[in-house]
Every structure is written in C-alpha cells, then in structure tokens.
Short mmCIF file of C-alpha atoms in Angstrom, two decimals:
data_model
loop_
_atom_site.label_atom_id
_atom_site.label_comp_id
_atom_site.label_asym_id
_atom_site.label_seq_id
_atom_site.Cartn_x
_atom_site.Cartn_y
_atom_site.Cartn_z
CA UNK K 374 76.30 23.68 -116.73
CA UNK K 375 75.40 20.44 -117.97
CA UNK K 376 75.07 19.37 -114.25
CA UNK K 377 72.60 21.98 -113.60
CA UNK K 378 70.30 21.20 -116.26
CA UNK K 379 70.38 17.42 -115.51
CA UNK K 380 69.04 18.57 -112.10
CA UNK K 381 66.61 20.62 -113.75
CA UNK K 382 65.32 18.08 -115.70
CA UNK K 383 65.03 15.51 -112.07
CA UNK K 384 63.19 17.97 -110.78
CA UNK K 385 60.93 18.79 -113.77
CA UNK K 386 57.91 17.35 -111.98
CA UNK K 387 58.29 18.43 -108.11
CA UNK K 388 57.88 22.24 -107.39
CA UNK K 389 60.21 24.65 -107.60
CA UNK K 390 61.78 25.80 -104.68
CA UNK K 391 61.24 29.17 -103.16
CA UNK K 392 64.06 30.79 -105.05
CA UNK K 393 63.44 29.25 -107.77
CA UNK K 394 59.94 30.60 -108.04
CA UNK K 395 61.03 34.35 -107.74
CA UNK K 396 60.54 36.89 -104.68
CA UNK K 397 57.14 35.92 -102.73
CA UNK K 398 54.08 38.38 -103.24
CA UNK K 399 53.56 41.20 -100.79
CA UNK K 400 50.33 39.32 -99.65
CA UNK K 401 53.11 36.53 -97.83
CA UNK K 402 55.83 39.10 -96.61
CA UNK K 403 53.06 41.23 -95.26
CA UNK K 404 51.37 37.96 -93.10
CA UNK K 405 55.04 36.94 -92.15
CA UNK K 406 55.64 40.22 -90.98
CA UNK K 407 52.71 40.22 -89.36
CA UNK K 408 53.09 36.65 -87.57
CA UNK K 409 56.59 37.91 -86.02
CA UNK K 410 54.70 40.86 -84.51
CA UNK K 411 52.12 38.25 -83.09
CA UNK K 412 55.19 35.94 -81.82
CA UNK K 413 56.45 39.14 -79.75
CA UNK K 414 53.64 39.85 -78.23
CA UNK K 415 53.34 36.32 -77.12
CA UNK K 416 56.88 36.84 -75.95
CA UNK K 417 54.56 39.66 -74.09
CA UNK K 418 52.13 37.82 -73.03
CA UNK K 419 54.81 34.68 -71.70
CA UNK K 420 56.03 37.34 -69.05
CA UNK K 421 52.84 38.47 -67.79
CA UNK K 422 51.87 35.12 -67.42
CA UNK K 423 55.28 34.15 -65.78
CA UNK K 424 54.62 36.90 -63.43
CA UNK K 425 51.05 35.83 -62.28
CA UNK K 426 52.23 32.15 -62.10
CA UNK K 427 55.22 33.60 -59.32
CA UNK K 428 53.10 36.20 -57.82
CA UNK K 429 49.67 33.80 -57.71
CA UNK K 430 49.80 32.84 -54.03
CA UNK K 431 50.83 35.90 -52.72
CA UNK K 432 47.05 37.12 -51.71
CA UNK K 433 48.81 39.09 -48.65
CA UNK K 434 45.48 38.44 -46.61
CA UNK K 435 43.07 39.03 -49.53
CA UNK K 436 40.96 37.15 -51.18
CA UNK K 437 42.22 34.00 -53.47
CA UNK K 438 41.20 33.34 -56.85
CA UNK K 439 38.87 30.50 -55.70
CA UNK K 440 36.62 33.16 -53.84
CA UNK K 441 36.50 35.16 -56.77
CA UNK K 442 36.70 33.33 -60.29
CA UNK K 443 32.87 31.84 -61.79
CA UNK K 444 33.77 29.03 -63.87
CA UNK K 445 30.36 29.69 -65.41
CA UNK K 446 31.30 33.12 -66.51
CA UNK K 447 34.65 32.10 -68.06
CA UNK K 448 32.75 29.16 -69.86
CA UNK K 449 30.25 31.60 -71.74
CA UNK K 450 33.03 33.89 -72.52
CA UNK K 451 35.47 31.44 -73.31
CA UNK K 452 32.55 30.18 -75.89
CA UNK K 453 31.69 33.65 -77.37
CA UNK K 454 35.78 33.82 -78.10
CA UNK K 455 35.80 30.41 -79.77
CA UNK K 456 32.92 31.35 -81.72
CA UNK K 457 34.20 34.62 -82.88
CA UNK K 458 37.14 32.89 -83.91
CA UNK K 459 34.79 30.55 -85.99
CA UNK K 460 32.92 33.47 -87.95
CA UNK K 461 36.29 34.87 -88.27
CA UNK K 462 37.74 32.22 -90.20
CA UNK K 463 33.95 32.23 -92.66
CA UNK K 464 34.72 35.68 -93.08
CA UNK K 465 37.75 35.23 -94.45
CA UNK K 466 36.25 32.72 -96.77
CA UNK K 467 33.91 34.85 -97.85
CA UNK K 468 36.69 37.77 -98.56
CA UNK K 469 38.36 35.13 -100.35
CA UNK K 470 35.47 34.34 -103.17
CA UNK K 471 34.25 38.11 -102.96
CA UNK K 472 31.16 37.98 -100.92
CA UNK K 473 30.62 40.98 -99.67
CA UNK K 474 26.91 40.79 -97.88
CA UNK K 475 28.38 37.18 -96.53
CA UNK K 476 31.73 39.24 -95.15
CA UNK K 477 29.44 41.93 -93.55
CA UNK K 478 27.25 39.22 -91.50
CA UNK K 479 30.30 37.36 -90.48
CA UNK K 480 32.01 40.37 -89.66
CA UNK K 481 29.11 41.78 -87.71
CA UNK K 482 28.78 38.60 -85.57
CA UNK K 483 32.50 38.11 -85.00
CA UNK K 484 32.08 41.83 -83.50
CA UNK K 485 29.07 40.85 -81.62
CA UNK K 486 30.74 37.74 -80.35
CA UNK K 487 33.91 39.69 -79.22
CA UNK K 488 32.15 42.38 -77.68
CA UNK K 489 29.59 40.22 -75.79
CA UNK K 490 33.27 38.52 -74.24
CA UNK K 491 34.38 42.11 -73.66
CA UNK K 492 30.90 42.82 -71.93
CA UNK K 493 31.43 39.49 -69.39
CA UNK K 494 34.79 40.82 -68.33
CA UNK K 495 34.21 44.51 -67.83
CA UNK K 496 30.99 42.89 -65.35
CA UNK K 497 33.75 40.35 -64.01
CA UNK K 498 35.87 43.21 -63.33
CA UNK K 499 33.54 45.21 -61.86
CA UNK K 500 32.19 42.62 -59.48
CA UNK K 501 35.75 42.18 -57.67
CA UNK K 502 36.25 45.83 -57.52
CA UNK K 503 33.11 46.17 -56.27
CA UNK K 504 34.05 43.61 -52.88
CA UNK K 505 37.29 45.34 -52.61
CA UNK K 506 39.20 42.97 -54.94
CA UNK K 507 41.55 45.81 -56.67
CA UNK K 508 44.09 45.66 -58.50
CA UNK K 509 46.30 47.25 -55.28
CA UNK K 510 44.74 45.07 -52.75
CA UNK K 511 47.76 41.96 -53.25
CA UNK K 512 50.12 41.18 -55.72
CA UNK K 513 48.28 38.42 -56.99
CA UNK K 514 45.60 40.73 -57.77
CA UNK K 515 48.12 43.04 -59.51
CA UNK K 516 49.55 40.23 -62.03
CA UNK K 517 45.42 38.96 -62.14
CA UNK K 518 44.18 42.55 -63.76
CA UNK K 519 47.68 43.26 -65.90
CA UNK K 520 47.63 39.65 -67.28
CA UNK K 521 43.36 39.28 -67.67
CA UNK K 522 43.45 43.70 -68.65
CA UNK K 523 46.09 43.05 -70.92
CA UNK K 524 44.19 40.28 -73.23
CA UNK K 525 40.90 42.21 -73.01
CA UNK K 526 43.10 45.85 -74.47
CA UNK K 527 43.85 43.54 -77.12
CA UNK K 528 40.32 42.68 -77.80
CA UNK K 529 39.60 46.09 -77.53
CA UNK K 530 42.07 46.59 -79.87
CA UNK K 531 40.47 44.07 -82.27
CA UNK K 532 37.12 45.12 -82.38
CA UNK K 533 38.05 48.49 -83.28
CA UNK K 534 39.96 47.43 -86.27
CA UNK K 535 37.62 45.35 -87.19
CA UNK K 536 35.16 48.22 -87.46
CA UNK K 537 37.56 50.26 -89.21
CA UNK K 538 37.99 47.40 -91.83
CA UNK K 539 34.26 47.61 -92.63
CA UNK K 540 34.19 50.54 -93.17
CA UNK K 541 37.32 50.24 -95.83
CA UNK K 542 35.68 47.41 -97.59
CA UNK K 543 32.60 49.62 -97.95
CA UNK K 544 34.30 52.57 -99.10
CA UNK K 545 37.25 50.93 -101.03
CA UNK K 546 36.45 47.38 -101.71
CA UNK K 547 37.93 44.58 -102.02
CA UNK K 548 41.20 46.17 -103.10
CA UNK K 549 44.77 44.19 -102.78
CA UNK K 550 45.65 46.41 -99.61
CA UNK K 551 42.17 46.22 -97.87
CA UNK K 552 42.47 42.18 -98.17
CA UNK K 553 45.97 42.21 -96.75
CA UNK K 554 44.64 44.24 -93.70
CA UNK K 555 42.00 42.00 -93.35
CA UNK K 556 44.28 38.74 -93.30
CA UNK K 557 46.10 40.29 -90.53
CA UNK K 558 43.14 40.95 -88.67
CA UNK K 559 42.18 37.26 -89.16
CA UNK K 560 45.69 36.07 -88.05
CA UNK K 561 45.41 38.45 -85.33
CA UNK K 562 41.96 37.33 -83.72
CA UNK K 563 43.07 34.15 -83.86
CA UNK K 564 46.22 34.37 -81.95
CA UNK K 565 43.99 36.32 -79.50
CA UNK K 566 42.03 32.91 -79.38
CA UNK K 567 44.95 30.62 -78.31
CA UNK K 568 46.20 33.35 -75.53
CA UNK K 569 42.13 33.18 -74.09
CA UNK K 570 43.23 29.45 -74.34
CA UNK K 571 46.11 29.20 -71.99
CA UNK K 572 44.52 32.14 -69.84
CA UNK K 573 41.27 30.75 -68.68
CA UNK K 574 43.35 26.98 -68.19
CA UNK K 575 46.24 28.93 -65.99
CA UNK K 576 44.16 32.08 -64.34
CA UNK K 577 40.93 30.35 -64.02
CA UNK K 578 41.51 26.40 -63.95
CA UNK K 579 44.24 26.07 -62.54
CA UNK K 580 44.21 28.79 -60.44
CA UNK K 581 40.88 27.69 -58.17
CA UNK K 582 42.27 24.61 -57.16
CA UNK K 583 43.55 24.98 -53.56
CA UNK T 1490 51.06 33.85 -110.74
CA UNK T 1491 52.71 30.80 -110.67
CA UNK T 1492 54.96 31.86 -108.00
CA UNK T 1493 51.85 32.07 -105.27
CA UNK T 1494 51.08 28.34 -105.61
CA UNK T 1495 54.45 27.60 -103.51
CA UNK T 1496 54.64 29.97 -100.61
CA UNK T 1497 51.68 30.33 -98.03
CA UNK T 1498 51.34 32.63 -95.37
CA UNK T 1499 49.98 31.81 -92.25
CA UNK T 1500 46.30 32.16 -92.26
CA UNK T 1501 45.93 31.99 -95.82
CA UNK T 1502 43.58 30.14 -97.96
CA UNK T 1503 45.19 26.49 -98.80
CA UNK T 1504 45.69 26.39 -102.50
CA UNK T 1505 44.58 27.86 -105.48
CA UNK T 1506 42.84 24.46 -105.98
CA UNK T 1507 41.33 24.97 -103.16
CA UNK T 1508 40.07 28.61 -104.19
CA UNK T 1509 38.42 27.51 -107.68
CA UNK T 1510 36.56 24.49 -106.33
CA UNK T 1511 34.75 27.13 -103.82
CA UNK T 1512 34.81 27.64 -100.17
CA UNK T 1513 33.08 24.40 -99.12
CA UNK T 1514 35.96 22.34 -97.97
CA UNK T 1515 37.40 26.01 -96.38
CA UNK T 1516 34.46 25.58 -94.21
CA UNK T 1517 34.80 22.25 -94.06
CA UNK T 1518 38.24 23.26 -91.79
CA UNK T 1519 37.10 25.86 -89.98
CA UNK T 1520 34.82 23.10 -88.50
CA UNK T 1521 36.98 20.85 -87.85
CA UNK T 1522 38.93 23.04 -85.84
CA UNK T 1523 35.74 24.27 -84.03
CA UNK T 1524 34.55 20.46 -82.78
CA UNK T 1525 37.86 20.26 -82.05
CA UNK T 1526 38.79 23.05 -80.32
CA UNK T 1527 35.23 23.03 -78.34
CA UNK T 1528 35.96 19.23 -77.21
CA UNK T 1529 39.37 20.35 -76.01
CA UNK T 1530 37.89 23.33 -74.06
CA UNK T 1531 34.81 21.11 -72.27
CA UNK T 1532 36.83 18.53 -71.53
CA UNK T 1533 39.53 21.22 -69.77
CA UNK T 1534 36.69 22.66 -68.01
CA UNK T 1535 35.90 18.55 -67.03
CA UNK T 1536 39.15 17.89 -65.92
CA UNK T 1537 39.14 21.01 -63.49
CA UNK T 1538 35.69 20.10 -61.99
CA UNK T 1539 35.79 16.31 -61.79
CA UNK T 1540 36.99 14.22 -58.74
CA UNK T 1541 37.77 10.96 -60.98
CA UNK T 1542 41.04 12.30 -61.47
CA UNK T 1543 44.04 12.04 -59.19
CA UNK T 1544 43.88 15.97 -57.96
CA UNK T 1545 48.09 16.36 -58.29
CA UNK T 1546 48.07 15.24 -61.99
CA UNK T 1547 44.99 17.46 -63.39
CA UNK T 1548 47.66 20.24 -63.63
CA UNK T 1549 49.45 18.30 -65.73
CA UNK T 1550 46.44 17.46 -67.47
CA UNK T 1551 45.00 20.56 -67.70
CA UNK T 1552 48.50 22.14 -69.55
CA UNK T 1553 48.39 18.98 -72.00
CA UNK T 1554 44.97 19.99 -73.36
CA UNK T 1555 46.06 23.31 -73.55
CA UNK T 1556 48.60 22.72 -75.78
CA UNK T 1557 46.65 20.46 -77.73
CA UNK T 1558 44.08 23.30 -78.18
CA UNK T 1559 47.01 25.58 -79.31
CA UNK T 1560 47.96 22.70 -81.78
CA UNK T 1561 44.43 22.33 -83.69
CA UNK T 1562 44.19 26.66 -83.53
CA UNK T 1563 47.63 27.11 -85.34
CA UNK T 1564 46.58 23.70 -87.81
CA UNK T 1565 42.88 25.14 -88.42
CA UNK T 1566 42.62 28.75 -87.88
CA UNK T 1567 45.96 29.86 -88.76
CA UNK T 1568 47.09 27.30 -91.36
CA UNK T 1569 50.14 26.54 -89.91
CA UNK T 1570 51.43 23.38 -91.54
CA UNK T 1571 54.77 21.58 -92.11
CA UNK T 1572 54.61 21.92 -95.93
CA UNK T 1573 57.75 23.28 -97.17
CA UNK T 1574 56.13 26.35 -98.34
CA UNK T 1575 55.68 27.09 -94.38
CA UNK T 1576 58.86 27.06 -93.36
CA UNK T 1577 60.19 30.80 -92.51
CA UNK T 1578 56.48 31.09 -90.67
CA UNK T 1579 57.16 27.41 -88.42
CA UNK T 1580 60.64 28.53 -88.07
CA UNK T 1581 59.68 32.15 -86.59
CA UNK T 1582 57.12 29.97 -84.25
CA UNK T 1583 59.75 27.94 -83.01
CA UNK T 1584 61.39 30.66 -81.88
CA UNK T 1585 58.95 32.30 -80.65
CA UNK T 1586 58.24 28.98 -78.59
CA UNK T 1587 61.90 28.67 -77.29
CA UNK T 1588 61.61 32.50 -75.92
CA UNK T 1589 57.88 31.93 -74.28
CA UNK T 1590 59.06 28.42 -72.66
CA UNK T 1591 62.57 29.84 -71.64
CA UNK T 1592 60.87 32.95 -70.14
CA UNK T 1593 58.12 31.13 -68.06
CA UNK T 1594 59.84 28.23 -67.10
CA UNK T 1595 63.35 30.49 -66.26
CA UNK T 1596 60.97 32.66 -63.74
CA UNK T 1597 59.17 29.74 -61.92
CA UNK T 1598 62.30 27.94 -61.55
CA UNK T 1599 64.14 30.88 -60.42
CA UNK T 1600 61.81 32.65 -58.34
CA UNK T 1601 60.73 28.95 -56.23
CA UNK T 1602 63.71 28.33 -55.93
CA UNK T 1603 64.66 32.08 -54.39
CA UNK T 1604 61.40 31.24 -52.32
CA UNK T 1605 62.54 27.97 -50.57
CA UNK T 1606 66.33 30.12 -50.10
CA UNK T 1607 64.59 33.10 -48.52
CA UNK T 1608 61.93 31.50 -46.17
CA UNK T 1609 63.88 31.95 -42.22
CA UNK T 1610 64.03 28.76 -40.71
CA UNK T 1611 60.77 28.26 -38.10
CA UNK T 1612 63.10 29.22 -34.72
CA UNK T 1613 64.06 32.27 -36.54
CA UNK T 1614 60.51 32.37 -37.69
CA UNK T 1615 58.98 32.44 -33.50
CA UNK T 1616 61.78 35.09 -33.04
CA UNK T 1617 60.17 37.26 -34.89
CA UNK T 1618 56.75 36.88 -33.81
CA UNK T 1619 57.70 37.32 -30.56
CA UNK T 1620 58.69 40.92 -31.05
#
C-alpha cells in the first residue's frame, strides 16, 4: 500500500496513464473504431492493387497504359483531391470552435473539389471506353477499372455522406453525435487522400514507363 | 473532463490547449501538411517525367515519395503521432501495415516467380508456333 502511494506521489506531475484516467469518451472509441474499418479497407485496397501490379502487363494485344493514361488529367485531379483534403481538415476546425457559416463553405468546397475529381474520372473513363479500352478487353484493363472504379465508389461514397452531414448539422446542430459523424467523415476523406496517393504513383506513374 | 486531455483519436483536434487559444495554429497544420504534401506530389510527377534520373531507379524513387506523402497525411491530416495517448490507433496501423505489405509483396513475389516457372522454354516455344 505504502508502495503504491510512493509511486503515486513520483508520478504526481507526469499524466496519468490511460487507466488511470478512467474509460476514454465515446468521441475516441468511436474514431478508433472507425480507423480499424479504414485499416481493412486498405487491407482492400492492398489486394486490388496487388492484383493490378501482377496482372499490369498482361494487355493480351490491347492497348498499354502508356497509350491511354494523361498525366495532365491525373495532375488536376490529383490536385482537386489534395485540396479537398485541405478544406476538409478547415472544416473540421471550424466544427471544432462552432462555426457554422465557416463549416458550410468548407464543406461546400470540399464537395465541389471531390466532385470536380469525380467529374475528371467519369470523362477519363469514358474516353477509353469510347476507343474500345473496356474493362473486358485484357486483364490489365480488368484490375485498371476494379482498382481506379473502386477508389472513385468510395468517393462517391464520400460525397454523399458528406451531403447527408449538412443536412444533419442544419437540422440538428452541432450535437455530440452529429460531430462524431463528422470526425469520421474527416478521417475518412483523408484516408481516401493517401489511397489517390499510392494510386496515381503505381497506376499512372509508374505504370507509363515502358 | 480531465480524462479527454490524455487519449486522442486519430484526426482529432491536438489539445484542449490547443482548442482555447483558437484555430490559428490548427490551420497553421493543415498547411503544413498541404506545402508538404503538394511538394511531394510535383516532385513525384518530376521524377516520372524527367530524364536526369537513372530510368531503373525512378521506381524506387517514385515508391519513396509515396510513402513519404503517406507519412506527412497520417502526421497532418489524421493526427497520427507517437504520443502515448496514440498508441492503440499506431498499433492498429501497424497492423494494418504488416497485412497491406505482406499481401502485396506475397503476390508479386509469388506470382513472378510462378511466371519465370511457367514460361516453356523457346524450342518448346517454336513447337508450338509451328502448329
């Protein structure tokens, strides 16, 4: 007993640790729960992109990704991510201090960022279906639209629940379980960001080099 | 609410310090992150184009800034750190690294190897093209 308080007292100036301090607010159980699910679907993500990486010379005849991939494209939409990302992060500083007109504009432009990416890659898309590049002409055109399809769903996904979460904060507020939906949203537009990352260096750097 | 000044969840605003003083230093990361993350990505895209470079290494290259730009988006956007408060959420990322590294490199290895084993030898190879 005596031993225990003599820690105590050592330790009287450093922070308690975690079970020391009691359980952990929902607020941090709810993000890590959150940040496994984003883990898994990298797990996702790390076998699509094993699959393109086996399957990315085998064009069976068709056309390679250097014939079909402009770097120009990628580089806008690879900006309007990284900018989205950006405004993402303001808005949640702005959730944080209670700003609601300064949450709308950042949420408005994150949208407009993310759907201005989603805009580039539907054209992109249409463009090598258009020539005959579909997703049944080779394998490597297979892995191409599951692994590029796959990230764009997601930002799909995104922009949808980020619409929905405006229209929460309108109609509900700033209540505890609106600003817990919107720090996953945050955590999850960002984790889209570093998938775009190693997408556009594998699929569209690496991948026009002979 | 002592208790939320110890354990941070990823993405979350620093500290409570942090909070009262305002959101200017808040910003203040977010930017970082951006000029970082935006130097990363143009010099990638450089890298790719350029001919200065020794063309067999700017795969290498290429993967090293990628994972450099994945380093300043966990450390900027998502407030990863190595506090002590962070460790169940660096922990789960580990993992979650050890899975993506073990599935991608398992499948290259595997399937080039499978590649080389499978490929008839070029005799065989005139065999069959003279069918």
């Amino acid at each position: 007993m005596n031993i225990a308080v003599a820690i105590d007292d050592v330790r009287n100036d450093a922070l308690p640790s975690a079970s020391e301090a009691g359980p952990a607010p929902k607020r941090i159980v709810v993000a890590y729960g959150f940040w496994i699910f984003l883990l898994s679907d990298i797990v996702m993500f790390s076998a699509l992109f094993a699959a393109y990486a086996v399957l990315v010379r085998a064009t069976a005849g068709g056309p390679t990704g250097a014939e079909l991939f402009n770097q120009a494209s990628v580089a806008i939409e690879t900006a309007c991510l990284l900018a989205s990302s950006f405004t993402c992060g303001l808005m949640s500083l702005a959730i944080a201090s209670r700003r609601r007109d300064a949450t709308y504009v950042f949420a408005v432009v994150t949208f407009v960022l993310g759907a201005v990416f989603l805009a580039l890659e539907i054209r992109e898309f249409a463009g090598m279906i258009a020539i005959g590049a579909t997703p049944q002409r080779s394998a490597f055109l297979s892995a191409f639209f599951t692994l590029v399809g796959c990230h764009g769903l997601h930002v799909t996904a995104g922009l949808i629940w980020l619409a929905v979460m405006m229209a929460q904060v309108e109609i509900k507020g700033f209540r505890a379980t609106v600003e817990r939906r919107l720090l996953c949203f945050a955590l999850f537009w960002h984790a889209l960001d570093i998938i775009w990352v190693w997408l556009f260096t594998v699929v569209y750097l690496m991948g026009v080099r002979p | 609410m002592t208790d939320t000044r110890y354990d941070r969840a990823p993405g979350d605003r620093p500290t409570l310090a942090d909070r009262e003083e305002g959101t200017s230093s808040g910003v203040i990361v977010y930017a970082i992150g951006l000029v970082l993350a935006v130097g990363l990505t143009a010099t990638s895209f450089w890298v790719a184009n350029t001919s200065l470079i020794w063309p067999p290494g700017v795969p290498l290259g290429l993967a090293v800034l990628a994972i450099a730009q994945m380093g300043v988006h966990l450390v900027f956007f998502l407030h990863i750190t190595t506090g002590p408060d962070n460790t169940n959420n660096v922990l789960a990322l580990a993992f979650g690294i050890l899975i993506v590294f073990l599935v991608v490199v398992g499948s290259l290895w595997i399937m080039f190897n499978l590649n080389d084993n499978m490929m008839p030898p070029p005799e065989l190879m005139n065999l069959h093209m003279q069918h």
